[in-house]
Amino acid sequence: MAEEVVNAHAGGDEHSRRDFIHIAAGAAAVGGAALAAWPLIDQMSPAADTLALASIEFDLSKVTEGQQVVVKFRGKPLFVRYRTPKEIAEAKAADHADLKDPEPDSARVKAGHEQYLILIGSCTHLGCVPTFGAGEYGGWFCPCHGSQYDTSGRIRKGPAPKNLVVPDYTYLSATKVKVG
Amino acid sequence: MSDHESTYVPKTGIERWLDERLPIIRFGVDYATIPTPRNLNYWWTFGGILALCLVIQIVTGIVLAMHYTASADHAFDSVERIMRDVNWGWAIRYVHANGASMFFLAVYIHMARGLYYGSYKAPREMIWLLGCVIFLLMMMTAFMGYVLPWGQMSFHGAVVITNLLGAIPVVGPGILTWIQGGFAVDEPTLKRFFSLHYLLPFVIFGVVFLHLWALHQSSQNNPVGVLIPKERRKQDTLPFHPYFTVKDGFALVLFLMLFSVFVFFMPNALGHADNYIPANPLQTPPHIVPEWYLLPFYAMLRGIPDKFGGVVVMFASIGLLFALPWLDTSKVRSMRFRPAMRWFFIILLVVYFFLGWCGAHLPDEPVIPGVDGPDLFDGNLNSYLWLTRFLTAYYFGYFLVITPWMGLRETPLPVPEYVSSPVLSHDEKNG
């Protein structure tokens, strides 16, 4: 009996050296194809010159109170808003409101420069540019799908999930900032 | 019809010589004389119309690419140059731009015909699945083509649609940057979209070939929806040529007349004026809308209050089409014999139309002007937001509830045994 079983395996079911060669060759081919495909896939990622985006400097004295200036930063709009005392007060008062993405106003501006709100002007829903001063909360209103932001750039109503992004920036002097 | 016997007899010596080495004439002749159900109505002519649409788009597109510049600084100007300076450029571009709309008009009718007559059911699931793939490829191609003129709608449409991918949890932002080739829609995005917009129509061409292969393997459906057994082939089918080449040709002429009305008399009626403003990344147009043929999906996207949820619902609405052959429990193909289901289908068409209507309006706008309805959750009941939600619910309900349930519950009308039986019994009655 035992011999018969052994013979049956010898008939072709047993893992042979040929099977090993098939599997090894197949694995090498798949691995090689993946390696060859990677440059073709990764070429679509941002190129070195795209990544080497220069930071920009901005003179805040260009913005008048109650207005905003829009400049291009890394291909997207950058909002620089000079808030009125009333708008700052509204933003602070809403710190404890029922916020979708809770964040106090103080965390979104630099201490001592509360009047200047600097944001990436790209709706966190699908990237449209929100309209200045529109909407129920006096901040921004996105024309695409109706998201509304307050005077701190926080999401208050509509489909957007997050607050408008505050980029990294530092004050070089009282009226000059370096963004990025 | 796969076992359709070859009737080609090579007549000359050259034909015999070629037939032994490359039977390409045999293939063409056999294909042209393929047995076709004799009861096909005019809804069946849209396949041929779609083939012509694809050829028109490819031919005009290749020509336009000879003059177009895929660069953020020059794309808009190069399109204007095509319109003003290139010989016949205006005509070729208008045919290409309106051709996309005509293509979608024809494909929607073609799909509605498949839904009504049950062309997706066994043994034709592969035809339907490949058709769904073609539909997806068409939407991708059309979207990328719309970006190329680099007008305001092009640019911000590209921003919104690519950002859909950013809504995917965890990997979304990485995929978004990879697709855009940067941190915003810009030069690299335009260049890759042009490359892919040129490539995808040829991919569509390949899938169309598979679609037709599957069609001739599992035979064409027909308005009665019954299969034609081999022994009934003589009574119930006709050779494709000349009977259906002529019928398709007549429909094609009517379709080209409609096409010409748009191209020559109202070439911008289906477009948006904002796309004649060069792209400005710093300002979004006040009312951003996609092309008409994508409006129903756009409405569903906006109707869901959650960002990722909206994206899921939008893709699921197309995913349902892929699952349809297995969601339908009815053995009866044609809705001619399903009187109740027919009404649900007609409602589906109306719902789909009004979803597009909703997509063209702002969500907060009242549907009936001057009436202040009650508020429900995050919106007024008398708004396009809530109308969209009700319509979306019906759309999903049709596929997920009505289709499986009706197949089990309804009593269909008696289905004739053969394609020609209804005609013959009618003749008998009239003596």
Coordinates of C-alpha atoms in Angstrom, one line a residue:
Chain A
M1 CA 0.0 0.0 0.0
A2 CA 2.7 2.4 1.1
E3 CA 4.5 1.8 -2.1
E4 CA 1.5 2.5 -4.2
V5 CA 1.0 5.9 -2.5
V6 CA 4.6 6.8 -3.2
N7 CA 4.2 5.8 -6.8
A8 CA 1.1 7.9 -7.2
H9 CA 3.0 11.0 -6.0
A10 CA 5.8 10.2 -8.4
G11 CA 3.2 10.4 -11.1
G12 CA 3.4 14.2 -11.0
D13 CA 1.6 15.5 -7.8
E14 CA 4.8 15.7 -5.8
H15 CA 6.4 19.2 -5.6
S16 CA 9.3 18.9 -7.9
R17 CA 12.4 21.0 -8.6
R18 CA 10.6 22.1 -11.8
D19 CA 7.7 23.5 -9.7
F20 CA 10.3 25.4 -7.7
I21 CA 11.8 26.8 -10.9
H22 CA 8.4 27.9 -12.1
I23 CA 7.5 29.7 -8.9
A24 CA 11.0 31.3 -8.6
A25 CA 10.9 32.5 -12.2
G26 CA 7.3 33.8 -11.8
A27 CA 8.2 35.7 -8.6
A28 CA 11.3 37.2 -10.3
A29 CA 9.2 38.3 -13.3
V30 CA 6.5 39.9 -11.1
G31 CA 9.1 41.5 -8.9
G32 CA 11.0 42.8 -12.0
A33 CA 7.9 44.1 -13.6
A34 CA 7.0 45.9 -10.3
L35 CA 10.5 47.5 -10.2
A36 CA 10.3 48.5 -13.8
A37 CA 6.8 50.0 -13.2
W38 CA 7.7 52.1 -10.2
P39 CA 9.5 54.9 -12.1
L40 CA 6.6 55.1 -14.5
I41 CA 4.2 55.5 -11.5
D42 CA 6.4 57.7 -9.4
Q43 CA 7.1 60.2 -12.2
M44 CA 3.6 61.5 -11.6
S45 CA 4.5 62.6 -8.0
P46 CA 5.6 66.3 -7.6
A47 CA 8.9 66.9 -9.4
A48 CA 12.0 68.4 -7.7
D49 CA 11.3 71.9 -8.9
T50 CA 7.7 71.7 -7.8
L51 CA 8.8 70.6 -4.3
A52 CA 11.4 73.3 -4.1
L53 CA 8.7 75.9 -3.8
A54 CA 10.1 79.1 -2.5
S55 CA 8.5 80.6 0.5
I56 CA 7.1 84.1 0.0
E57 CA 7.3 87.3 2.0
F58 CA 4.4 89.6 2.3
D59 CA 4.1 93.2 3.4
L60 CA 1.0 93.4 5.7
S61 CA 0.7 97.2 5.3
K62 CA -0.8 96.5 1.9
V63 CA -4.0 95.3 3.6
T64 CA -6.5 97.8 4.8
E65 CA -8.7 97.1 7.9
G66 CA -11.7 95.1 7.1
Q67 CA -10.3 93.8 3.8
Q68 CA -8.3 90.9 2.6
V69 CA -5.5 90.5 0.0
V70 CA -5.2 87.3 -2.0
V71 CA -1.7 86.2 -3.2
K72 CA -0.6 83.0 -4.9
F73 CA 1.3 80.6 -2.7
R74 CA 2.3 77.1 -3.8
G75 CA -0.3 77.3 -6.6
K76 CA -3.1 78.1 -4.2
P77 CA -4.6 81.4 -3.0
L78 CA -3.3 82.7 0.3
F79 CA -5.8 84.9 2.2
V80 CA -4.3 87.7 4.3
R81 CA -7.2 89.3 6.2
Y82 CA -7.0 92.4 8.4
R83 CA -9.8 91.8 10.8
T84 CA -11.8 94.6 12.4
P85 CA -12.1 94.6 16.3
K86 CA -15.8 93.5 15.8
E87 CA -14.7 90.5 13.7
I88 CA -12.1 89.5 16.2
A89 CA -14.6 89.7 19.0
E90 CA -17.1 87.5 17.0
A91 CA -14.4 85.0 16.4
K92 CA -13.4 84.8 20.1
A93 CA -17.0 84.6 21.2
A94 CA -17.5 81.6 18.9
D95 CA -14.6 79.7 20.5
H96 CA -17.1 77.8 22.7
A97 CA -19.8 77.4 20.0
D98 CA -20.6 74.0 18.7
L99 CA -17.7 73.7 16.3
K100 CA -17.2 70.9 13.7
D101 CA -13.5 71.2 14.0
P102 CA -12.9 72.8 17.4
E103 CA -10.0 75.3 17.6
P104 CA -9.8 78.6 19.6
D105 CA -9.2 81.8 17.6
S106 CA -6.0 82.3 19.5
A107 CA -4.5 79.2 18.0
R108 CA -5.1 80.5 14.5
V109 CA -3.3 83.8 14.7
K110 CA 0.0 84.9 16.3
A111 CA -0.2 86.5 19.7
G112 CA 0.0 90.3 19.4
H113 CA -1.1 90.2 15.8
E114 CA -4.7 89.1 16.3
Q115 CA -5.9 91.5 13.5
Y116 CA -4.1 89.5 10.8
L117 CA -5.6 86.2 9.8
I118 CA -3.5 84.3 7.3
L119 CA -5.1 81.2 5.7
I120 CA -4.8 78.9 2.7
G121 CA -7.8 80.0 0.6
S122 CA -8.8 76.6 -0.4
C123 CA -12.1 75.1 0.8
T124 CA -11.4 72.0 2.8
H125 CA -14.3 70.3 1.0
L126 CA -13.2 70.1 -2.6
G127 CA -10.7 73.0 -3.0
C128 CA -12.7 75.9 -4.4
V129 CA -11.8 79.4 -3.4
P130 CA -14.3 80.7 -0.8
T131 CA -15.8 84.2 -1.3
F132 CA -14.7 86.9 1.2
G133 CA -17.2 88.4 3.6
A134 CA -20.1 86.3 2.5
G135 CA -22.2 83.8 4.4
E136 CA -24.0 83.9 7.7
Y137 CA -20.8 84.1 9.8
G138 CA -19.1 87.0 8.1
G139 CA -16.1 85.0 7.2
W140 CA -16.1 83.2 3.9
F141 CA -18.7 81.4 1.8
C142 CA -17.7 78.7 -0.7
P143 CA -19.6 79.1 -4.0
C144 CA -19.2 75.4 -5.0
H145 CA -21.1 73.5 -2.3
G146 CA -22.1 76.2 0.2
S147 CA -19.6 75.7 3.1
Q148 CA -19.5 78.7 5.4
Y149 CA -16.6 79.8 7.5
D150 CA -16.5 82.3 10.4
T151 CA -14.1 85.3 10.9
S152 CA -11.5 82.9 12.2
G153 CA -11.7 80.7 9.1
R154 CA -13.4 77.9 11.0
I155 CA -16.0 75.7 9.3
R156 CA -19.5 76.5 10.7
K157 CA -21.9 75.1 8.1
G158 CA -21.9 73.0 5.0
P159 CA -20.1 69.9 3.7
A160 CA -16.5 71.0 4.4
P161 CA -15.0 68.8 7.3
K162 CA -12.1 71.1 8.5
N163 CA -11.2 74.7 9.2
L164 CA -9.4 76.7 6.5
V165 CA -5.7 75.7 6.9
V166 CA -3.3 78.1 8.6
P167 CA 0.1 77.9 6.9
D168 CA 3.4 78.1 8.7
Y169 CA 4.5 81.7 8.8
T170 CA 6.7 83.9 11.0
Y171 CA 6.8 87.7 11.5
L172 CA 10.0 89.1 10.2
S173 CA 9.0 92.6 11.4
A174 CA 5.9 94.2 12.7
T175 CA 4.5 94.5 9.2
K176 CA 6.3 91.7 7.3
V177 CA 5.6 88.0 7.3
K178 CA 7.4 85.1 5.7
V179 CA 5.0 82.3 4.7
G180 CA 6.2 78.8 4.1
Chain B
M1 CA -24.6 33.7 -33.2
S2 CA -21.1 32.5 -32.5
D3 CA -21.8 29.3 -34.5
H4 CA -23.0 31.3 -37.5
E5 CA -21.6 29.4 -40.5
S6 CA -19.4 31.2 -43.0
T7 CA -21.1 31.9 -46.3
Y8 CA -18.1 33.5 -47.9
V9 CA -16.8 31.9 -51.2
P10 CA -13.6 33.5 -52.6
K11 CA -14.2 34.2 -56.2
T12 CA -10.9 35.3 -57.7
G13 CA -7.4 33.7 -57.4
I14 CA -6.1 36.6 -55.3
E15 CA -9.0 36.2 -52.8
R16 CA -8.4 32.5 -52.5
W17 CA -4.7 33.1 -52.0
L18 CA -5.4 35.7 -49.3
D19 CA -8.1 33.6 -47.7
E20 CA -5.7 30.8 -47.0
R21 CA -3.1 33.2 -45.5
L22 CA -5.2 35.9 -43.8
P23 CA -9.0 35.3 -43.9
I24 CA -9.7 39.0 -43.3
I25 CA -12.3 39.3 -46.1
R26 CA -14.1 36.2 -44.7
F27 CA -14.1 37.9 -41.3
G28 CA -15.6 41.0 -42.7
V29 CA -18.3 39.3 -44.9
D30 CA -19.3 36.9 -42.0
Y31 CA -19.6 39.9 -39.7
A32 CA -21.7 41.9 -42.1
T33 CA -24.1 39.0 -42.6
I34 CA -24.5 38.0 -39.0
P35 CA -28.0 36.8 -38.2
T36 CA -29.8 39.6 -36.4
P37 CA -33.2 39.4 -34.7
R38 CA -35.7 40.7 -37.2
N39 CA -37.8 42.6 -34.6
L40 CA -35.2 45.1 -33.5
N41 CA -36.7 48.6 -33.2
Y42 CA -35.1 52.0 -33.5
W43 CA -33.8 51.9 -29.9
W44 CA -31.3 49.3 -31.2
T45 CA -29.7 51.8 -33.7
F46 CA -27.8 53.6 -30.9
G47 CA -24.9 51.1 -30.9
G48 CA -24.1 52.0 -34.4
I49 CA -24.5 55.7 -33.6
L50 CA -22.1 55.4 -30.7
A51 CA -19.5 53.7 -32.9
L52 CA -19.7 56.7 -35.2
C53 CA -19.5 59.1 -32.2
L54 CA -16.3 57.4 -31.1
V55 CA -14.8 57.7 -34.6
I56 CA -15.8 61.4 -34.8
Q57 CA -14.2 62.2 -31.5
I58 CA -11.0 60.3 -32.3
V59 CA -10.6 61.9 -35.8
T60 CA -11.4 65.5 -34.7
G61 CA -9.3 65.0 -31.5
I62 CA -6.2 63.9 -33.4
V63 CA -6.6 67.0 -35.6
L64 CA -7.1 69.4 -32.7
A65 CA -4.0 67.9 -31.0
M66 CA -1.9 69.2 -34.0
H67 CA -2.7 72.8 -32.9
Y68 CA -3.2 72.6 -29.2
T69 CA -0.5 73.4 -26.6
A70 CA -0.7 71.6 -23.3
S71 CA 0.8 74.3 -21.1
A72 CA -0.8 76.4 -18.4
D73 CA 0.5 79.6 -20.0
H74 CA -0.5 78.8 -23.6
A75 CA -3.4 76.3 -23.5
F76 CA -6.2 78.9 -23.5
D77 CA -4.6 81.0 -26.2
S78 CA -3.9 77.9 -28.4
V79 CA -7.6 77.0 -28.2
E80 CA -8.6 80.6 -29.2
R81 CA -6.1 80.4 -32.0
I82 CA -7.8 77.2 -33.2
M83 CA -11.1 79.1 -33.1
R84 CA -9.9 82.1 -35.0
D85 CA -6.9 81.4 -37.1
V86 CA -6.6 77.7 -37.9
N87 CA -8.4 76.7 -41.2
W88 CA -11.7 75.1 -40.2
G89 CA -10.5 75.1 -36.6
W90 CA -13.8 76.5 -35.4
A91 CA -15.8 73.7 -37.0
I92 CA -13.5 71.0 -35.9
R93 CA -13.5 72.2 -32.3
Y94 CA -17.2 72.7 -32.2
V95 CA -17.7 69.2 -33.6
H96 CA -15.4 67.8 -30.9
A97 CA -16.9 69.7 -28.0
N98 CA -20.6 69.1 -29.0
G99 CA -19.6 65.6 -30.1
A100 CA -18.9 64.8 -26.4
S101 CA -22.5 65.8 -25.6
M102 CA -23.9 63.9 -28.5
F103 CA -21.9 60.8 -27.4
F104 CA -23.3 61.0 -23.9
L105 CA -26.9 61.6 -25.2
A106 CA -26.5 58.4 -27.3
V107 CA -25.0 56.4 -24.5
Y108 CA -27.7 57.3 -22.1
I109 CA -30.4 56.2 -24.6
H110 CA -28.4 53.0 -25.3
M111 CA -28.2 52.3 -21.6
A112 CA -31.9 53.0 -21.0
R113 CA -32.7 50.6 -23.8
G114 CA -30.6 47.9 -22.2
L115 CA -32.3 48.5 -18.8
Y116 CA -35.8 48.5 -20.3
Y117 CA -35.4 45.4 -22.5
G118 CA -33.3 43.5 -19.8
S119 CA -30.2 43.3 -22.1
Y120 CA -28.0 42.9 -19.0
K121 CA -29.5 39.6 -18.0
A122 CA -28.1 36.1 -18.6
P123 CA -26.5 35.2 -20.9
R124 CA -25.5 38.8 -21.7
E125 CA -23.8 40.0 -18.4
M126 CA -20.4 40.4 -19.9
I127 CA -21.8 42.8 -22.6
W128 CA -23.3 44.9 -19.9
L129 CA -20.2 44.9 -17.7
L130 CA -18.0 45.9 -20.5
G131 CA -20.5 48.6 -21.4
C132 CA -20.3 49.9 -17.8
V133 CA -16.5 50.0 -18.2
I134 CA -16.9 52.0 -21.4
F135 CA -19.2 54.4 -19.6
L136 CA -16.7 55.0 -16.8
L137 CA -13.9 55.5 -19.4
M138 CA -16.1 57.9 -21.3
M139 CA -16.7 60.0 -18.2
M140 CA -12.9 60.1 -17.4
T141 CA -12.1 61.1 -20.9
A142 CA -14.8 63.7 -21.1
F143 CA -13.7 65.2 -17.8
M144 CA -10.1 65.4 -18.8
G145 CA -11.0 66.9 -22.2
Y146 CA -13.0 69.6 -20.5
V147 CA -9.9 70.6 -18.5
L148 CA -7.8 71.1 -21.6
P149 CA -9.0 74.6 -22.7
W150 CA -7.8 75.8 -19.3
G151 CA -10.7 78.2 -18.8
Q152 CA -12.3 79.0 -15.4
M153 CA -14.7 76.1 -15.5
S154 CA -11.9 73.8 -16.7
F155 CA -9.6 74.7 -13.9
H156 CA -12.0 74.7 -11.0
G157 CA -13.8 71.6 -12.3
A158 CA -10.4 69.9 -12.2
V159 CA -9.8 71.2 -8.6
V160 CA -13.2 69.8 -7.4
I161 CA -13.0 66.5 -9.2
T162 CA -9.4 65.7 -8.2
N163 CA -10.2 66.7 -4.6
L164 CA -12.8 64.0 -4.5
L165 CA -9.9 61.6 -4.3
G166 CA -8.5 63.5 -1.4
A167 CA -11.7 62.6 0.6
I168 CA -10.5 58.9 0.8
P169 CA -9.4 58.3 4.4
V170 CA -5.7 57.8 5.1
V171 CA -4.4 57.5 1.5
G172 CA -6.5 60.3 0.0
P173 CA -4.1 63.2 0.4
G174 CA -1.2 61.2 -1.0
I175 CA -3.2 60.1 -4.0
L176 CA -4.4 63.6 -4.6
T177 CA -0.8 65.0 -4.7
W178 CA 0.2 62.1 -7.0
I179 CA -2.7 62.8 -9.4
Q180 CA -2.1 66.5 -9.4
G181 CA 1.7 66.2 -9.6
G182 CA 2.0 69.0 -7.1
F183 CA 0.1 70.7 -4.2
A184 CA -2.5 72.2 -6.5
V185 CA -3.9 71.8 -10.0
D186 CA -1.3 73.3 -12.2
E187 CA 1.0 72.7 -15.2
P188 CA 1.8 69.1 -14.4
T189 CA -1.9 68.3 -14.0
L190 CA -2.7 69.8 -17.4
K191 CA 0.1 67.9 -19.2
R192 CA -0.9 64.5 -17.8
F193 CA -4.6 65.1 -18.5
F194 CA -3.7 65.9 -22.1
S195 CA -1.6 62.7 -22.4
L196 CA -4.4 60.6 -20.9
H197 CA -7.2 62.3 -22.8
Y198 CA -5.3 61.3 -26.0
L199 CA -4.8 57.7 -24.8
L200 CA -8.2 56.8 -23.3
P201 CA -10.3 56.9 -26.5
F202 CA -8.1 54.1 -27.8
V203 CA -8.6 52.1 -24.7
I204 CA -12.4 52.7 -25.2
F205 CA -11.9 51.4 -28.7
G206 CA -10.3 48.2 -27.4
V207 CA -13.1 47.7 -24.8
V208 CA -15.7 48.3 -27.6
F209 CA -14.1 45.5 -29.5
L210 CA -14.6 43.2 -26.4
H211 CA -18.2 44.5 -26.0
L212 CA -18.9 43.4 -29.6
W213 CA -17.1 40.1 -29.2
A214 CA -19.3 39.4 -26.1
L215 CA -22.4 40.6 -28.0
H216 CA -21.8 38.1 -30.8
Q217 CA -20.9 35.3 -28.5
S218 CA -24.2 35.6 -26.5
S219 CA -26.3 36.9 -29.4
Q220 CA -28.3 40.2 -29.5
N221 CA -31.3 40.8 -27.3
N222 CA -34.5 42.0 -28.9
P223 CA -37.6 43.9 -27.9
V224 CA -39.5 40.6 -27.0
G225 CA -36.5 39.5 -25.0
V226 CA -36.7 35.8 -25.8
L227 CA -33.6 33.9 -27.0
I228 CA -33.7 32.7 -30.6
P229 CA -33.1 28.9 -30.8
K230 CA -31.0 27.7 -33.6
E231 CA -33.9 26.0 -35.4
R232 CA -35.9 29.2 -35.4
R233 CA -33.0 31.3 -36.9
K234 CA -34.4 31.1 -40.4
Q235 CA -37.8 32.6 -39.4
D236 CA -36.6 35.0 -36.7
T237 CA -33.4 36.6 -38.0
L238 CA -32.2 38.6 -40.9
P239 CA -28.7 39.1 -42.1
F240 CA -27.2 42.4 -40.6
H241 CA -26.5 43.7 -44.1
P242 CA -28.5 45.0 -45.8
Y243 CA -31.5 45.0 -43.4
F244 CA -29.9 46.6 -40.4
T245 CA -27.1 48.6 -42.1
V246 CA -30.0 50.5 -43.8
K247 CA -32.0 50.9 -40.6
D248 CA -28.9 52.0 -38.6
G249 CA -28.0 54.3 -41.5
F250 CA -31.3 56.0 -41.4
A251 CA -31.2 56.6 -37.7
L252 CA -27.6 57.8 -38.1
V253 CA -28.7 60.5 -40.6
L254 CA -31.4 61.7 -38.1
F255 CA -28.8 61.8 -35.3
L256 CA -26.3 63.7 -37.4
M257 CA -29.1 66.3 -38.2
L258 CA -29.5 66.9 -34.5
F259 CA -25.7 67.0 -34.1
S260 CA -25.5 69.6 -36.9
V261 CA -28.2 71.8 -35.3
F262 CA -25.9 72.1 -32.2
V263 CA -22.6 72.5 -34.1
F264 CA -23.9 75.1 -36.6
F265 CA -26.7 76.9 -34.8
M266 CA -26.0 76.7 -31.1
P267 CA -22.4 75.5 -30.6
N268 CA -22.1 77.0 -27.1
A269 CA -25.6 76.1 -25.8
L270 CA -24.3 73.1 -23.9
G271 CA -21.2 74.7 -22.6
H272 CA -20.7 77.4 -19.9
A273 CA -19.7 81.0 -20.7
D274 CA -17.2 81.1 -17.7
N275 CA -15.0 78.7 -19.7
Y276 CA -14.2 81.5 -22.1
I277 CA -12.4 83.3 -19.1
P278 CA -8.8 82.1 -18.7
A279 CA -8.1 80.0 -15.6
N280 CA -7.5 82.0 -12.5
P281 CA -6.5 79.9 -9.5
L282 CA -7.3 82.8 -7.1
Q283 CA -11.0 83.0 -7.9
T284 CA -13.6 80.4 -8.2
P285 CA -16.6 81.2 -10.6
P286 CA -19.7 82.0 -8.5
H287 CA -21.6 79.0 -9.8
I288 CA -19.5 76.0 -10.7
V289 CA -21.2 73.2 -12.6
P290 CA -19.9 70.2 -14.6
E291 CA -21.1 69.5 -18.1
W292 CA -24.8 68.5 -18.4
Y293 CA -24.1 64.7 -18.7
L294 CA -22.4 64.6 -15.3
L295 CA -24.9 66.7 -13.4
P296 CA -26.9 63.8 -11.9
F297 CA -23.8 62.4 -10.3
Y298 CA -22.7 65.9 -9.2
A299 CA -26.1 66.4 -7.5
M300 CA -25.7 63.1 -5.5
L301 CA -22.3 64.2 -4.4
R302 CA -23.6 67.5 -3.0
G303 CA -26.7 66.0 -1.4
I304 CA -24.7 64.0 1.2
P305 CA -23.6 66.2 4.2
D306 CA -20.4 64.2 4.7
K307 CA -17.5 64.7 2.4
F308 CA -16.4 61.1 2.1
G309 CA -20.0 59.9 2.2
G310 CA -20.8 62.1 -0.8
V311 CA -17.9 60.6 -2.8
V312 CA -18.9 57.0 -1.8
V313 CA -22.6 57.6 -2.8
M314 CA -21.5 59.1 -6.2
F315 CA -19.3 56.1 -7.0
A316 CA -21.8 53.7 -5.7
S317 CA -24.4 55.1 -8.0
I318 CA -22.3 53.8 -10.9
G319 CA -21.2 50.7 -9.0
L320 CA -24.8 49.6 -8.8
L321 CA -24.9 49.4 -12.6
F322 CA -22.2 46.8 -12.4
A323 CA -24.1 44.7 -9.9
L324 CA -27.5 45.0 -11.7
P325 CA -27.3 41.6 -13.5
W326 CA -27.2 39.9 -10.1
L327 CA -29.7 42.3 -8.4
D328 CA -32.5 41.5 -10.9
T329 CA -34.4 38.4 -9.8
S330 CA -36.9 38.5 -12.8
K331 CA -36.6 35.8 -15.4
V332 CA -38.4 38.0 -17.9
R333 CA -36.1 40.2 -19.8
S334 CA -38.3 42.7 -21.6
M335 CA -40.4 45.1 -19.6
R336 CA -43.0 44.8 -22.3
F337 CA -44.2 41.9 -20.2
R338 CA -43.7 43.5 -16.8
P339 CA -46.4 46.2 -16.6
A340 CA -45.7 47.2 -13.0
M341 CA -42.0 47.3 -13.4
R342 CA -42.3 49.4 -16.4
W343 CA -43.8 52.2 -14.3
F344 CA -40.9 52.0 -11.8
F345 CA -38.5 52.2 -14.8
I346 CA -40.2 55.3 -16.2
I347 CA -40.1 56.9 -12.8
L348 CA -36.3 56.1 -12.7
L349 CA -35.8 58.0 -16.0
V350 CA -37.7 61.0 -14.6
V351 CA -35.8 60.9 -11.4
Y352 CA -32.5 60.7 -13.2
F353 CA -33.5 63.7 -15.3
F354 CA -34.5 65.8 -12.3
L355 CA -31.3 64.8 -10.5
G356 CA -29.5 66.5 -13.3
W357 CA -31.9 69.4 -12.9
C358 CA -30.9 69.6 -9.2
G359 CA -27.2 69.4 -10.1
A360 CA -27.6 72.6 -12.1
H361 CA -29.0 74.6 -9.2
L362 CA -27.5 75.8 -5.9
P363 CA -28.4 73.4 -3.1
D364 CA -30.0 76.2 -1.0
E365 CA -32.2 77.5 -3.8
P366 CA -36.0 76.9 -3.3
V367 CA -37.5 74.5 -5.7
I368 CA -40.9 76.3 -5.6
P369 CA -40.0 80.0 -5.5
G370 CA -41.7 82.1 -2.8
V371 CA -42.7 79.2 -0.6
D372 CA -40.9 78.9 2.7
G373 CA -41.1 75.2 3.7
P374 CA -40.2 73.7 7.1
D375 CA -36.6 73.1 8.0
L376 CA -35.4 69.5 8.3
F377 CA -31.9 68.9 9.7
D378 CA -29.5 71.0 7.8
G379 CA -31.7 72.5 5.1
N380 CA -35.1 73.7 4.1
L381 CA -37.5 71.0 2.7
N382 CA -38.3 73.3 -0.2
S383 CA -34.7 73.3 -1.5
Y384 CA -32.8 71.5 -4.2
L385 CA -30.8 69.9 -1.4
W386 CA -33.8 67.9 -0.1
L387 CA -35.2 67.3 -3.6
T388 CA -31.8 65.8 -4.5
R389 CA -31.9 63.5 -1.4
F390 CA -35.4 62.2 -2.2
L391 CA -34.4 61.5 -5.8
T392 CA -31.1 59.9 -4.8
A393 CA -33.1 57.6 -2.4
Y394 CA -35.3 56.5 -5.3
Y395 CA -32.3 55.9 -7.6
F396 CA -30.7 53.6 -5.0
G397 CA -34.1 52.1 -4.1
Y398 CA -34.8 51.2 -7.7
F399 CA -31.7 49.1 -7.9
L400 CA -31.4 47.7 -4.3
V401 CA -35.1 47.2 -3.4
I402 CA -37.5 47.5 -6.3
T403 CA -35.5 45.4 -8.8
P404 CA -34.9 42.4 -6.6
W405 CA -38.3 42.6 -4.9
M406 CA -40.4 43.1 -8.1
G407 CA -38.8 40.1 -9.7
L408 CA -40.1 37.9 -6.9
R409 CA -43.5 39.5 -6.4
E410 CA -44.9 40.6 -9.8
T411 CA -46.9 38.5 -12.2
P412 CA -45.6 39.1 -15.7
L413 CA -47.7 39.0 -18.8
P414 CA -47.4 35.8 -20.9
V415 CA -44.2 35.9 -22.8
P416 CA -44.3 34.7 -26.4
E417 CA -42.3 31.6 -27.1
Y418 CA -40.6 33.0 -30.2
V419 CA -39.7 36.5 -31.5
S420 CA -42.2 36.1 -34.3
S421 CA -45.1 34.7 -32.3
P422 CA -46.8 38.0 -31.4
V423 CA -46.8 39.0 -35.0
L424 CA -48.1 35.7 -36.3
S425 CA -50.9 35.4 -33.6
H426 CA -51.9 38.9 -34.6
D427 CA -52.1 37.8 -38.2
E428 CA -54.2 34.8 -37.3
K429 CA -56.7 37.0 -35.4
N430 CA -57.1 39.2 -38.5
G431 CA -57.6 36.2 -40.6

